[in-house]
Amino acid sequence: MDYAGHTLDVEQHITYVNTTPGSLAALPLVVEARRYPGAFQLLSVTDSRGARFSDFQWKDTLLTLALPAELAPGDAARFTLAYSLRLPGLDTLANTRPHPLGYNSQQVIFGDWYPSVPPFVPGKGWLAHPPAMYGEHLVYEIADFEVAIRFTDGQSNLVIAASAPAVQDGEWLRFSHTASRSFAWSASPYYQVASQEVQLAEGQVVEVSSYFFAYHENAGRALLDGMTQALVLYSNLFGAYPHPALAGVQAGFMDGMEYDGLFFLSTDFYNWFKDPPADFLVALAAHEVAHQWWSGLVGSDQALQPWLDEALCTYSEHIYYENLYPEALEWWWEYRVNYYQPAGWVDISVYDVPQEFGYYRKYRDPVYLRGALFLDELRQLLGDSTFFASLRQYVARYTYQQASAGGFVDILRQNTPADLSPILTKYFKNLK
């Protein structure tokens, strides 16, 4: 990594085991970095013997590799990609969506920076979707990440935030992030860090860290408090958190973006921070930590069924407030949900709104906010015991798997004699 030059030279080794029901003649790779003009340059693709792949095709952000021989179910293919990344300037990008890959005068940010094999679902195929205007189109498979980073420009004062703890190995920093859906990281000479070790009920110790800039120390420490509280609460309610660390990182792009073991949160929320707990930064801390369950442990098709992740994360904010700050719960309903008077079907996809600037609320309001209203009404129908038992069962059944809306409702129906049809008809267009 050349920090000052904002470039990264990468040698990426992929071992892919064919978990599909049939033999594969080709393998798709999603290359999200190609959304940024000039950011991604593929240098070579070689097999395990060092022979170059000569047959591959690009279609937008999808790279399809023709395999040297058909890959039978259960067999593994090993290959290496060499490529370079030239980070885009965050200040030069249109302020229309989160841009979790880039640099500014304070930091470099690496989210969705490497090619990845998408999940395969029988009957649906590869879950590799075209880019959407507002993002949230990527679907992640479980993988083991072993990452080594070396800085080549002599910069020695960098602070690294990553999805996993770093181990110093000479001039290399090494990270091991197993059974995860993504690996993200960031570096800055200006990061301040507040950390706390948290012991969860199952005995696991997790190091929770907040990375922020000095002029936002109060907000950064408030984020740490919210993260630790949410981590303990959700581990008790939903199931064990699977990683040894969790990082929240102040970032110079709009909104935020979640990854396994790390999330970015826009500087905007640090600027607006006043006092916890009735504050959007605190609410979003609870939201982003919830992603560790609803898009980390449990996978789903975030492009076609985004509510399975985002509605559950939004309602997890409610669960956070009612348990930790019940005096602020009315504020949360009023300013997070009701103020916007959300309307529309909860089960729209990211493509069901115009793919142009100015329509984000047409997506967010039904998926996030009406989704939270649905879950609250569902909870009242089922009762707390059945509602939370169903969420725990959903996590247990789909840990490291790809869940679906139908699978979620099947669990509900297994746990209650109540007729779910009226509430589903009220909130969903296609789910009955």
PDB file of C-alpha atoms in Angstrom, residues 283 286-288 290-291 307-322 336 367-377:
ATOM      1  CA  ALA A 283     -29.460   4.920  17.288  1.00  0.00           C
ATOM      2  CA  ALA A 286     -27.411   0.072  17.645  1.00  0.00           C
ATOM      3  CA  HIS A 287     -28.450  -0.343  13.997  1.00  0.00           C
ATOM      4  CA  GLU A 288     -24.969  -1.065  12.665  1.00  0.00           C
ATOM      5  CA  ALA A 290     -27.387  -5.383  14.601  1.00  0.00           C
ATOM      6  CA  HIS A 291     -26.069  -5.970  11.075  1.00  0.00           C
ATOM      7  CA  TRP A 307     -36.109  -5.824   4.403  1.00  0.00           C
ATOM      8  CA  LEU A 308     -34.838  -9.120   5.854  1.00  0.00           C
ATOM      9  CA  ASP A 309     -31.720  -7.249   6.896  1.00  0.00           C
ATOM     10  CA  GLU A 310     -32.646  -3.581   7.130  1.00  0.00           C
ATOM     11  CA  ALA A 311     -36.055  -3.861   8.800  1.00  0.00           C
ATOM     12  CA  LEU A 312     -34.633  -6.189  11.437  1.00  0.00           C
ATOM     13  CA  CYS A 313     -31.718  -3.810  12.054  1.00  0.00           C
ATOM     14  CA  THR A 314     -34.052  -0.825  12.345  1.00  0.00           C
ATOM     15  CA  TYR A 315     -36.319  -2.627  14.780  1.00  0.00           C
ATOM     16  CA  SER A 316     -33.240  -3.737  16.714  1.00  0.00           C
ATOM     17  CA  GLU A 317     -32.766  -0.032  17.479  1.00  0.00           C
ATOM     18  CA  HIS A 318     -36.185  -0.148  19.164  1.00  0.00           C
ATOM     19  CA  ILE A 319     -35.109  -3.196  21.151  1.00  0.00           C
ATOM     20  CA  TYR A 320     -31.941  -1.348  22.195  1.00  0.00           C
ATOM     21  CA  TYR A 321     -33.836   1.696  23.443  1.00  0.00           C
ATOM     22  CA  GLU A 322     -36.572  -0.183  25.263  1.00  0.00           C
ATOM     23  CA  ARG A 336     -36.697   7.865  13.518  1.00  0.00           C
ATOM     24  CA  VAL A 367     -38.011  -1.158   3.720  1.00  0.00           C
ATOM     25  CA  TYR A 368     -36.476   0.255   6.914  1.00  0.00           C
ATOM     26  CA  LEU A 369     -39.279   2.206   8.593  1.00  0.00           C
ATOM     27  CA  ARG A 370     -42.470   0.406   7.582  1.00  0.00           C
ATOM     28  CA  GLY A 371     -40.463  -2.769   8.083  1.00  0.00           C
ATOM     29  CA  ALA A 372     -39.937  -1.735  11.707  1.00  0.00           C
ATOM     30  CA  LEU A 373     -43.665  -1.006  12.056  1.00  0.00           C
ATOM     31  CA  PHE A 374     -44.408  -4.491  10.713  1.00  0.00           C
ATOM     32  CA  LEU A 375     -42.056  -6.144  13.192  1.00  0.00           C
ATOM     33  CA  ASP A 376     -43.537  -4.186  16.091  1.00  0.00           C
ATOM     34  CA  GLU A 377     -47.071  -5.193  15.113  1.00  0.00           C
TER      35      GLU A 377
END
